[in-house]
PDB file of N, CA, C and O in Angstrom:
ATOM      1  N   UNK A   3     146.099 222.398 215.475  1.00  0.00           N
ATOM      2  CA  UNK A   3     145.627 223.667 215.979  1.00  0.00           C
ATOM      3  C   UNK A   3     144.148 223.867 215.706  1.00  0.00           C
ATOM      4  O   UNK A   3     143.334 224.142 216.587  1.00  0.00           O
ATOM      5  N   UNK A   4     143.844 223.702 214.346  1.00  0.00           N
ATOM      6  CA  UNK A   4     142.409 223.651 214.269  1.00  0.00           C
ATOM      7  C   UNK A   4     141.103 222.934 214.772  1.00  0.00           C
ATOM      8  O   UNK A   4     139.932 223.311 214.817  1.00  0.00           O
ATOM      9  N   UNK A   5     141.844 221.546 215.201  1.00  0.00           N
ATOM     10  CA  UNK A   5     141.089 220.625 215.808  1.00  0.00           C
ATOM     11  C   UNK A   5     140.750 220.973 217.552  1.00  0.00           C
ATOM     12  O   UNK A   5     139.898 220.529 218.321  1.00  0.00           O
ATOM     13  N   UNK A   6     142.115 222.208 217.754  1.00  0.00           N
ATOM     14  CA  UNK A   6     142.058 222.015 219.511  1.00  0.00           C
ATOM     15  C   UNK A   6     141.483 223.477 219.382  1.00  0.00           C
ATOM     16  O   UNK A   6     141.092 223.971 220.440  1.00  0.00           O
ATOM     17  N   UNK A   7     141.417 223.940 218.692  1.00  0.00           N
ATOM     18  CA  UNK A   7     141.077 225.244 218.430  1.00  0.00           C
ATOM     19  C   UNK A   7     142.097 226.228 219.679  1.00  0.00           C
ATOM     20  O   UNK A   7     141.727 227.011 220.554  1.00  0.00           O
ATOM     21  N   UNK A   8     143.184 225.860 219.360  1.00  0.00           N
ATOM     22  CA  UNK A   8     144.028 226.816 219.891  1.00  0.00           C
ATOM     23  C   UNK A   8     144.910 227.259 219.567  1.00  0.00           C
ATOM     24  O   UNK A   8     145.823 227.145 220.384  1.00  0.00           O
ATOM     25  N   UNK A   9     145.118 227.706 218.799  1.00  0.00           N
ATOM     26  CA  UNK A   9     145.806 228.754 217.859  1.00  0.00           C
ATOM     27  C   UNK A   9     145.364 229.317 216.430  1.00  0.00           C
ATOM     28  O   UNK A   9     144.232 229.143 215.978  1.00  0.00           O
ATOM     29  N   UNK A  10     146.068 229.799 215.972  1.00  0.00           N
ATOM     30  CA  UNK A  10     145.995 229.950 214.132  1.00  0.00           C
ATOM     31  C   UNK A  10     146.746 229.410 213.379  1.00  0.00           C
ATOM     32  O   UNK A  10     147.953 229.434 213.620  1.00  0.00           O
ATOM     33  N   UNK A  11     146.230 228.755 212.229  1.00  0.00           N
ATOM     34  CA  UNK A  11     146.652 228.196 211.224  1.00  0.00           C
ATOM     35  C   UNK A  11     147.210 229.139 210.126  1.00  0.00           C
ATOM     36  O   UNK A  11     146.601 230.181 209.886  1.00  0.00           O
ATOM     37  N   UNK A  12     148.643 228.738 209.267  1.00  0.00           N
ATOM     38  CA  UNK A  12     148.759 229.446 208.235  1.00  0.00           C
ATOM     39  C   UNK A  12     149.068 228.528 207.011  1.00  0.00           C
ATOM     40  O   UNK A  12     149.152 227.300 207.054  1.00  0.00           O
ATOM     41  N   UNK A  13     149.205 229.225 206.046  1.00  0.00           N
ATOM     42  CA  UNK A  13     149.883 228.064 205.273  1.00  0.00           C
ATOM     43  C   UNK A  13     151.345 227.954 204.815  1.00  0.00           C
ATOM     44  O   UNK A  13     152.160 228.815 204.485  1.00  0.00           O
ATOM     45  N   UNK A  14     151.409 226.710 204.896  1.00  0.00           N
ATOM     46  CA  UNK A  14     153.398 226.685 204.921  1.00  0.00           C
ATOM     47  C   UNK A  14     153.651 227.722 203.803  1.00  0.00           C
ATOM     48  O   UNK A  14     152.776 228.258 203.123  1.00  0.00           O
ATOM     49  N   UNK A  15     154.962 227.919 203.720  1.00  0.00           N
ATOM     50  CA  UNK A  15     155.800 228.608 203.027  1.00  0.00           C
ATOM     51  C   UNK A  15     155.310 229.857 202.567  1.00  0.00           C
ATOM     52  O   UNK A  15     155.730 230.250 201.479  1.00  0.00           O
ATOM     53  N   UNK A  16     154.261 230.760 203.378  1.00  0.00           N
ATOM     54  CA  UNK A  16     153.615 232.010 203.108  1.00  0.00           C
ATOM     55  C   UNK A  16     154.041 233.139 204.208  1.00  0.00           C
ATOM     56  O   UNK A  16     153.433 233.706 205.116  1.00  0.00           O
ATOM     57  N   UNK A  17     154.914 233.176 203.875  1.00  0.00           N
ATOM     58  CA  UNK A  17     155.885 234.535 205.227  1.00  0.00           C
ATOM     59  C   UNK A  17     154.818 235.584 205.108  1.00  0.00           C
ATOM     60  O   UNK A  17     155.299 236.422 205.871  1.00  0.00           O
ATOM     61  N   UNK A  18     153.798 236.064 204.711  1.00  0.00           N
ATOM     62  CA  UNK A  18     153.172 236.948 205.044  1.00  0.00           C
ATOM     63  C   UNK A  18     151.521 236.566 205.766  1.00  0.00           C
ATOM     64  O   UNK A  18     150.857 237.217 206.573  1.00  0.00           O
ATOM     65  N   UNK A  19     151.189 235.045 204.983  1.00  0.00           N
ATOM     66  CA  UNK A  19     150.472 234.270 206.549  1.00  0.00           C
ATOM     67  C   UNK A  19     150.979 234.514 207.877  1.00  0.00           C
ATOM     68  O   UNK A  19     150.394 235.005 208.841  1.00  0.00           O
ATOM     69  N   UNK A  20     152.172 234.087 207.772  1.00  0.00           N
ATOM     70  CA  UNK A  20     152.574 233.526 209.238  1.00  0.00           C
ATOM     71  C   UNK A  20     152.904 235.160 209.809  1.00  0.00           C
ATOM     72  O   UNK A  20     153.112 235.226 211.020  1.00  0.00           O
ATOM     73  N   UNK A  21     152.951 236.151 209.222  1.00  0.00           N
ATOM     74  CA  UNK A  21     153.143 237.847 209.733  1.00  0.00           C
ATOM     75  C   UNK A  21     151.480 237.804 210.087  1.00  0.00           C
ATOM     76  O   UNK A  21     151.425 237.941 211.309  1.00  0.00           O
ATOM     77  N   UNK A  22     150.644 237.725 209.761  1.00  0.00           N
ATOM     78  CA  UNK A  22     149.090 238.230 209.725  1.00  0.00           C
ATOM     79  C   UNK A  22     148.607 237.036 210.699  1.00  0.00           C
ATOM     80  O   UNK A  22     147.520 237.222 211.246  1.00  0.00           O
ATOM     81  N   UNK A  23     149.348 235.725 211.005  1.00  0.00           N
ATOM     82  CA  UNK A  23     148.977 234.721 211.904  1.00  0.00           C
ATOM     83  C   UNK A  23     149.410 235.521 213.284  1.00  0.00           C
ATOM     84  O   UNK A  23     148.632 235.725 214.216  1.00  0.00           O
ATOM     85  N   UNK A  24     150.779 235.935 213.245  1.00  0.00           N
ATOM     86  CA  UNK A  24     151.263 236.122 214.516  1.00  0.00           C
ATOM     87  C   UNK A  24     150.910 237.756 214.748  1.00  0.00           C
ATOM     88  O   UNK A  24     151.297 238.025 215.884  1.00  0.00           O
ATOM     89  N   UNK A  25     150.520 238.552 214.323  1.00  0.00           N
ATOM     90  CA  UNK A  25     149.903 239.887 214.585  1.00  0.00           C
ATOM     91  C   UNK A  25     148.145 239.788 214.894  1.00  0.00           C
ATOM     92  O   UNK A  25     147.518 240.749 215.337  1.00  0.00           O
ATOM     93  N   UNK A  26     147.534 238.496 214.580  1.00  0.00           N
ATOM     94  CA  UNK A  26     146.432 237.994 215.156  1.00  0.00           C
ATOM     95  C   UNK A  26     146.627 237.764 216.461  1.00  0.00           C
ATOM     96  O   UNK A  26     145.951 238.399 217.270  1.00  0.00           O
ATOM     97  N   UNK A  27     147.508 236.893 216.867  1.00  0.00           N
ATOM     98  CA  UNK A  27     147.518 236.785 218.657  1.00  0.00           C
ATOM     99  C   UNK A  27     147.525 237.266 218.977  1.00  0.00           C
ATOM    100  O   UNK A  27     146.659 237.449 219.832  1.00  0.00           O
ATOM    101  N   UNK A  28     148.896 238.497 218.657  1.00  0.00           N
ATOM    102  CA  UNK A  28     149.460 239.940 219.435  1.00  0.00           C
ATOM    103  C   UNK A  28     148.561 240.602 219.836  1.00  0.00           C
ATOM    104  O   UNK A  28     148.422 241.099 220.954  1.00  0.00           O
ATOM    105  N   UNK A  29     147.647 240.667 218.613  1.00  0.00           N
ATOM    106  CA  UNK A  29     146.433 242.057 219.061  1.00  0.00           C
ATOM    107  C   UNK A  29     145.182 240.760 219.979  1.00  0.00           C
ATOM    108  O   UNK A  29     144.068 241.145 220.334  1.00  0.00           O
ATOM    109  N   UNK A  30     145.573 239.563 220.173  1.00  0.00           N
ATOM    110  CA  UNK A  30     144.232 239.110 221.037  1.00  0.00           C
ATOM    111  C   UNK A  30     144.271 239.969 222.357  1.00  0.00           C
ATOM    112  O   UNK A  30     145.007 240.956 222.373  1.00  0.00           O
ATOM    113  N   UNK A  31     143.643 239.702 223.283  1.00  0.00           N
ATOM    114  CA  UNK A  31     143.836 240.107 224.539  1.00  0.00           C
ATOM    115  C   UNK A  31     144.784 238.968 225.861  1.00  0.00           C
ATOM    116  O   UNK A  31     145.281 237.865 225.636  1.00  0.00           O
ATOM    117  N   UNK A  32     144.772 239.510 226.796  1.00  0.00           N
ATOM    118  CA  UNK A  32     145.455 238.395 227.480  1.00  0.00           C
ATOM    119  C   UNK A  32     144.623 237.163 227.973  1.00  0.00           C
ATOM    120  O   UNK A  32     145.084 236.172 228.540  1.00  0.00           O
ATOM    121  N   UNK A  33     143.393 237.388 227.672  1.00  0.00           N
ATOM    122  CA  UNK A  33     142.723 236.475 228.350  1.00  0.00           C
ATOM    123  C   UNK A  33     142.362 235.377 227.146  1.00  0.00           C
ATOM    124  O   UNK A  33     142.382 234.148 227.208  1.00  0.00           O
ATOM    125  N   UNK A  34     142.052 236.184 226.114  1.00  0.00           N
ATOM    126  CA  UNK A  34     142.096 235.366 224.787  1.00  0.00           C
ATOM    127  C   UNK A  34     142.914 234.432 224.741  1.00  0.00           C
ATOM    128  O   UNK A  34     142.507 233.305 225.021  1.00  0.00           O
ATOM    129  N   UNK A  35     144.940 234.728 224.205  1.00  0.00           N
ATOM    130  CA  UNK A  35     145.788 234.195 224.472  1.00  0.00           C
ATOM    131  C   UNK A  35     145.329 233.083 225.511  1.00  0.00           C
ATOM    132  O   UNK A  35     144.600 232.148 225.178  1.00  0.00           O
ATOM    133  N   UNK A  36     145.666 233.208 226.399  1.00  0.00           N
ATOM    134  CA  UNK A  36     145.140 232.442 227.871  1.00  0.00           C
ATOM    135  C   UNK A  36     144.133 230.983 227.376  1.00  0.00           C
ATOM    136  O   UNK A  36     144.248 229.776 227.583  1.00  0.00           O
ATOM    137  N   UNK A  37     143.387 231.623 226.821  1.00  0.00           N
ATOM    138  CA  UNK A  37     141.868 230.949 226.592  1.00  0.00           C
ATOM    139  C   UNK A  37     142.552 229.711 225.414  1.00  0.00           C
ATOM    140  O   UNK A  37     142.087 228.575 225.311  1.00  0.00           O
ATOM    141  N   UNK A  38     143.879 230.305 224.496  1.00  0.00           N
ATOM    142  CA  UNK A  38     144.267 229.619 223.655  1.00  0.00           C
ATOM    143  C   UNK A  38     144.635 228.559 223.958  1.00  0.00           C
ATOM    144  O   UNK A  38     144.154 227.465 223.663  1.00  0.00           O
ATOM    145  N   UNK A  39     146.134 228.986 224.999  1.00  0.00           N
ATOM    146  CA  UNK A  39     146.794 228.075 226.037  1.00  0.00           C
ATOM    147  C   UNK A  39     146.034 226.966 226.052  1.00  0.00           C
ATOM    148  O   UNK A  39     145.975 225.926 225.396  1.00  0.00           O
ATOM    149  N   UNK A  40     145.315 227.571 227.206  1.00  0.00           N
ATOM    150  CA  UNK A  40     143.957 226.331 227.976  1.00  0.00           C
ATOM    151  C   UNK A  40     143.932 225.570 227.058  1.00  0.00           C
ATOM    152  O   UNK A  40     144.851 224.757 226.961  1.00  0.00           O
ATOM    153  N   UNK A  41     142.738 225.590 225.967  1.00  0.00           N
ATOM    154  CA  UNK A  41     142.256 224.838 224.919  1.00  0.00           C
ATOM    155  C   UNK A  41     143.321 223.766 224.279  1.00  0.00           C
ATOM    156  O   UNK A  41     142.983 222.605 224.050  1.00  0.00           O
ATOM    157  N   UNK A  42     144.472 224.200 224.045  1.00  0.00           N
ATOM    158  CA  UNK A  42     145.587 223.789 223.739  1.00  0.00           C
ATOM    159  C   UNK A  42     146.099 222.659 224.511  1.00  0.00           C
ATOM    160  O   UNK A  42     146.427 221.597 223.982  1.00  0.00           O
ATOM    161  N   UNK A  43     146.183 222.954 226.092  1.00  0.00           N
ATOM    162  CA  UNK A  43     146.812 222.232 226.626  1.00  0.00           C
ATOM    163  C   UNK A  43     145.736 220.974 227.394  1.00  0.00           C
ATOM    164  O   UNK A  43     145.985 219.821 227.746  1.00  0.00           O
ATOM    165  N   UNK A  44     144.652 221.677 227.446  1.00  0.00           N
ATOM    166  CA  UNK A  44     143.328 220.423 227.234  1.00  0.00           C
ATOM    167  C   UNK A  44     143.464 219.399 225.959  1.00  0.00           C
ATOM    168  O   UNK A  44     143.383 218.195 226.206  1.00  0.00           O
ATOM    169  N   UNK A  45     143.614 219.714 224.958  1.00  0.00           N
ATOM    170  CA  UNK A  45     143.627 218.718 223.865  1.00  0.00           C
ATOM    171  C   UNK A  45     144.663 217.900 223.721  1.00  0.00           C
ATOM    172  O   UNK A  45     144.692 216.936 222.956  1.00  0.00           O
ATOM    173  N   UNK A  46     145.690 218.320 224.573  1.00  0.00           N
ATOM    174  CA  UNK A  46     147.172 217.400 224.455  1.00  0.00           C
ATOM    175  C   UNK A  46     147.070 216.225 225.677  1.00  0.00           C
ATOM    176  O   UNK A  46     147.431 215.048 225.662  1.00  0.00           O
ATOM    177  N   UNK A  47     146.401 217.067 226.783  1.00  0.00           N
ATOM    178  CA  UNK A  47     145.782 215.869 227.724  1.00  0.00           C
ATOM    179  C   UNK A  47     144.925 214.791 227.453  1.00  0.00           C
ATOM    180  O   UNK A  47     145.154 213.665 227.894  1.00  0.00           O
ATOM    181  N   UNK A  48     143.630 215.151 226.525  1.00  0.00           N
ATOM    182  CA  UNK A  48     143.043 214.153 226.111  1.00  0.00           C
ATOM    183  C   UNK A  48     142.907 213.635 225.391  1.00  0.00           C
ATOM    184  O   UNK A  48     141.962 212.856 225.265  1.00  0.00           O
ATOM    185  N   UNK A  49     144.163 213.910 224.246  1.00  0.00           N
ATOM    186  CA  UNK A  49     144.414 212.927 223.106  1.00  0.00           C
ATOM    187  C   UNK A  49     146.024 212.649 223.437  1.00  0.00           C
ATOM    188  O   UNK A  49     146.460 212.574 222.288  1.00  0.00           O
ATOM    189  N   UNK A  50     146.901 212.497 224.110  1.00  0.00           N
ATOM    190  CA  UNK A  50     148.078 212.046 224.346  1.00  0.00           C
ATOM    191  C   UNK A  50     148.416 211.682 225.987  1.00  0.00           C
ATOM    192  O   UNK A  50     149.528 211.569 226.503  1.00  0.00           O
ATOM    193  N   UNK A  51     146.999 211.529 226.661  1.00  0.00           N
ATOM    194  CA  UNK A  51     147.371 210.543 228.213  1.00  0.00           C
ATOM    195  C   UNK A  51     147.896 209.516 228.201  1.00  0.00           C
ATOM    196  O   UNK A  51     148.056 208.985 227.102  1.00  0.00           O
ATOM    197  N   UNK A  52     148.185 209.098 228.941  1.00  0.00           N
ATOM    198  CA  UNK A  52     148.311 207.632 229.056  1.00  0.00           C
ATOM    199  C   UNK A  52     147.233 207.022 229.211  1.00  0.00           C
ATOM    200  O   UNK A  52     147.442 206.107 230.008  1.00  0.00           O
ATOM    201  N   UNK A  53     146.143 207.034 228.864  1.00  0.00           N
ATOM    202  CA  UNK A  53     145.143 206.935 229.410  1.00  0.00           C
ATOM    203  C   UNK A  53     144.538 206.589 227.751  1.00  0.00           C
ATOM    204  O   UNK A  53     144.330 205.444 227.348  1.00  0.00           O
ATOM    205  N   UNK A  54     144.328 207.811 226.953  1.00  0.00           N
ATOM    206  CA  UNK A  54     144.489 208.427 225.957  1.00  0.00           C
ATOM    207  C   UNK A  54     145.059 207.544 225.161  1.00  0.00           C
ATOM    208  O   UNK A  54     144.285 207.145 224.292  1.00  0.00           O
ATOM    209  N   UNK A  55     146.344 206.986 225.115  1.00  0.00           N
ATOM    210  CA  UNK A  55     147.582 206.268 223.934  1.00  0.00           C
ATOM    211  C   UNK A  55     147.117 204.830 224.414  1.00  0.00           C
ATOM    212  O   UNK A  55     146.943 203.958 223.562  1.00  0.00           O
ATOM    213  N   UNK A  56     146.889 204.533 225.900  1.00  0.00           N
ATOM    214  CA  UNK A  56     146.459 203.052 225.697  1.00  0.00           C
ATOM    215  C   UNK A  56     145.035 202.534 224.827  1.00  0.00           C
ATOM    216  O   UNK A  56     144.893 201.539 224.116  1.00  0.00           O
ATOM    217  N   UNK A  57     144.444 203.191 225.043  1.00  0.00           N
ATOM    218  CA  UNK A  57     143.223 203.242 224.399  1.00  0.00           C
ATOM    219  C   UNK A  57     143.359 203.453 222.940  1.00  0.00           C
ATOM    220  O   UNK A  57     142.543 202.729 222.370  1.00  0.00           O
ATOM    221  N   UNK A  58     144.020 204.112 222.152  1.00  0.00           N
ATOM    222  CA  UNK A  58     144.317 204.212 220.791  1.00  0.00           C
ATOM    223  C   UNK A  58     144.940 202.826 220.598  1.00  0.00           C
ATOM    224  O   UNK A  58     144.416 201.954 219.905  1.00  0.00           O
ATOM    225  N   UNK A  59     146.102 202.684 221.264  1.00  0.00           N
ATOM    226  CA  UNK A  59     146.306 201.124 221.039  1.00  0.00           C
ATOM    227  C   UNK A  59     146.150 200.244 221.311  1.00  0.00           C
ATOM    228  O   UNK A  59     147.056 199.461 221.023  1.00  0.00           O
ATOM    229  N   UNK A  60     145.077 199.735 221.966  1.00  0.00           N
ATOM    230  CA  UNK A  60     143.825 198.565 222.366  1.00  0.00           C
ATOM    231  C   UNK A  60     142.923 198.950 221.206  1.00  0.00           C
ATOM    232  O   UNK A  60     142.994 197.998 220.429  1.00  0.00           O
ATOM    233  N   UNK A  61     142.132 199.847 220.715  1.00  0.00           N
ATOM    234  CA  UNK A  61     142.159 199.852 219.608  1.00  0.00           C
ATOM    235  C   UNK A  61     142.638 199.086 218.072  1.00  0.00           C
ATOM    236  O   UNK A  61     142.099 198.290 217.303  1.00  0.00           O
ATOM    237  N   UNK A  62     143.605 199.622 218.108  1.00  0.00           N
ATOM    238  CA  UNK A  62     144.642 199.126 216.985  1.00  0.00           C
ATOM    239  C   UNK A  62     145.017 197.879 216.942  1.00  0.00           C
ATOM    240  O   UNK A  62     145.035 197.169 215.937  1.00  0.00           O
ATOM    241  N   UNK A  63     145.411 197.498 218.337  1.00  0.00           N
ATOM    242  CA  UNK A  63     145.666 195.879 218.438  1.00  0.00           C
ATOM    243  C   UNK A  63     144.155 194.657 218.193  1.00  0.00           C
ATOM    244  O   UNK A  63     144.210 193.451 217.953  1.00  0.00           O
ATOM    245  N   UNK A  64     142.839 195.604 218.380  1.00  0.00           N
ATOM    246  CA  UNK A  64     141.745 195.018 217.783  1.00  0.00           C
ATOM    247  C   UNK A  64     141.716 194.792 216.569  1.00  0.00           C
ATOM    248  O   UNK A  64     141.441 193.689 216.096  1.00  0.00           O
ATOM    249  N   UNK A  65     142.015 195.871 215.865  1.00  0.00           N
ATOM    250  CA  UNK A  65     141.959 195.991 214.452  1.00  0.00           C
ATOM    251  C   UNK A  65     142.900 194.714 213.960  1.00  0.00           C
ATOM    252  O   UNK A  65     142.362 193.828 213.297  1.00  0.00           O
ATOM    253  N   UNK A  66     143.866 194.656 214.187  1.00  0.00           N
ATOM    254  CA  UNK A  66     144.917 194.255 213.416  1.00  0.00           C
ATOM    255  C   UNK A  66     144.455 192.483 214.059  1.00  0.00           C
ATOM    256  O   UNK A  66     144.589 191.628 213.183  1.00  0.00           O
ATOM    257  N   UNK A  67     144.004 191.996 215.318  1.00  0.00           N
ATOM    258  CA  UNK A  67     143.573 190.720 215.659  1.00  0.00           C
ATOM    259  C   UNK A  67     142.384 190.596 214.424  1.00  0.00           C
ATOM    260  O   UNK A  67     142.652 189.928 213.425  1.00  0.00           O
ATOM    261  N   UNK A  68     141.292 191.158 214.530  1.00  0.00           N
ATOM    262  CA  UNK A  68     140.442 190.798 213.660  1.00  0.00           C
ATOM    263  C   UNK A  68     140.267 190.471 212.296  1.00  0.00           C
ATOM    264  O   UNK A  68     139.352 189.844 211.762  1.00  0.00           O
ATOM    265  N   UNK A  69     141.506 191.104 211.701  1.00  0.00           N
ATOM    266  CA  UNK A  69     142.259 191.418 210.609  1.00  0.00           C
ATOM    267  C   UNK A  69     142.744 189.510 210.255  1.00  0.00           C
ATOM    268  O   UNK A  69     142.574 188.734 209.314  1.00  0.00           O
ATOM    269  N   UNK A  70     143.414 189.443 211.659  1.00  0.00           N
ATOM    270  CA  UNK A  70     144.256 187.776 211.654  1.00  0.00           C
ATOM    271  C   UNK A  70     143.255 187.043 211.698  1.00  0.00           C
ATOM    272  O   UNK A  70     143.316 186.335 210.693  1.00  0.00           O
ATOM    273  N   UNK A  71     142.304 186.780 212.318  1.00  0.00           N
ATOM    274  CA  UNK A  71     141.185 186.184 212.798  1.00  0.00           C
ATOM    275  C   UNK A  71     140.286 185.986 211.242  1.00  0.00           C
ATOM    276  O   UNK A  71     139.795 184.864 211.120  1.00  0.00           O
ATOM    277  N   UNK A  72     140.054 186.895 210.147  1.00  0.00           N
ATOM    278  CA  UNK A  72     139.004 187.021 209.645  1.00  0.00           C
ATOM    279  C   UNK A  72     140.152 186.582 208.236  1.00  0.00           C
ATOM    280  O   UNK A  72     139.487 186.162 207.289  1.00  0.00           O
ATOM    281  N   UNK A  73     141.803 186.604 207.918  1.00  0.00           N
ATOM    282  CA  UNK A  73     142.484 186.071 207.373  1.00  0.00           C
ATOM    283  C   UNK A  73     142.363 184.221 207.474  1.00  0.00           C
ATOM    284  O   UNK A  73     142.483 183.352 206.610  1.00  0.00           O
ATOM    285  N   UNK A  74     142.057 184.157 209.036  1.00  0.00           N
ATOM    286  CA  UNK A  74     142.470 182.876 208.997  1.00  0.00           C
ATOM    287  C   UNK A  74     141.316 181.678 208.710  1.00  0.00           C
ATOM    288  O   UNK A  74     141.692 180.537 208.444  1.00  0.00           O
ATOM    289  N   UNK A  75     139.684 182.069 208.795  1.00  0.00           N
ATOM    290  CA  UNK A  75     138.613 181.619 208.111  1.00  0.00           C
ATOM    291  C   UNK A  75     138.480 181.780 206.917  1.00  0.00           C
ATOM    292  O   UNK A  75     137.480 181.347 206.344  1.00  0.00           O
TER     293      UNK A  75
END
């Protein structure tokens, strides 16, 4: 949430965070909310595409070759 900046964060097991988290949205406006959404659902697109996950793991599969490669000299 903090990274996509779309929502609020609380901290676990604090029932009166998560009252003062969710009476934060309530009182946003609708466009706010909205604005949350968006942001939200932008960050799930460009860190979980397919596009997105191949690239994390072309990545990873570098790592872990170079890893073999630099084991085996």
């Amino acid at each position: 949430l903090a990274e996509a900046r779309c929502g609020v964060t609380v901290a676990p097991g604090d029932p009166a965070a998560l009252l003062d988290g969710m009476k934060a949205i309530a009182t946003m406006s609708p466009s706010e909310r909205s604005a949350l959404g968006k942001a939200g659902r932008d960050w799930v697109v460009e860190q979980h595409s397919y596009a997105a996950l191949a690239a994390k793991l072309a990545s990873t599969l570098e790592v872990i070759l170079a890893e073999q490669v630099t084991r085996k000299c």
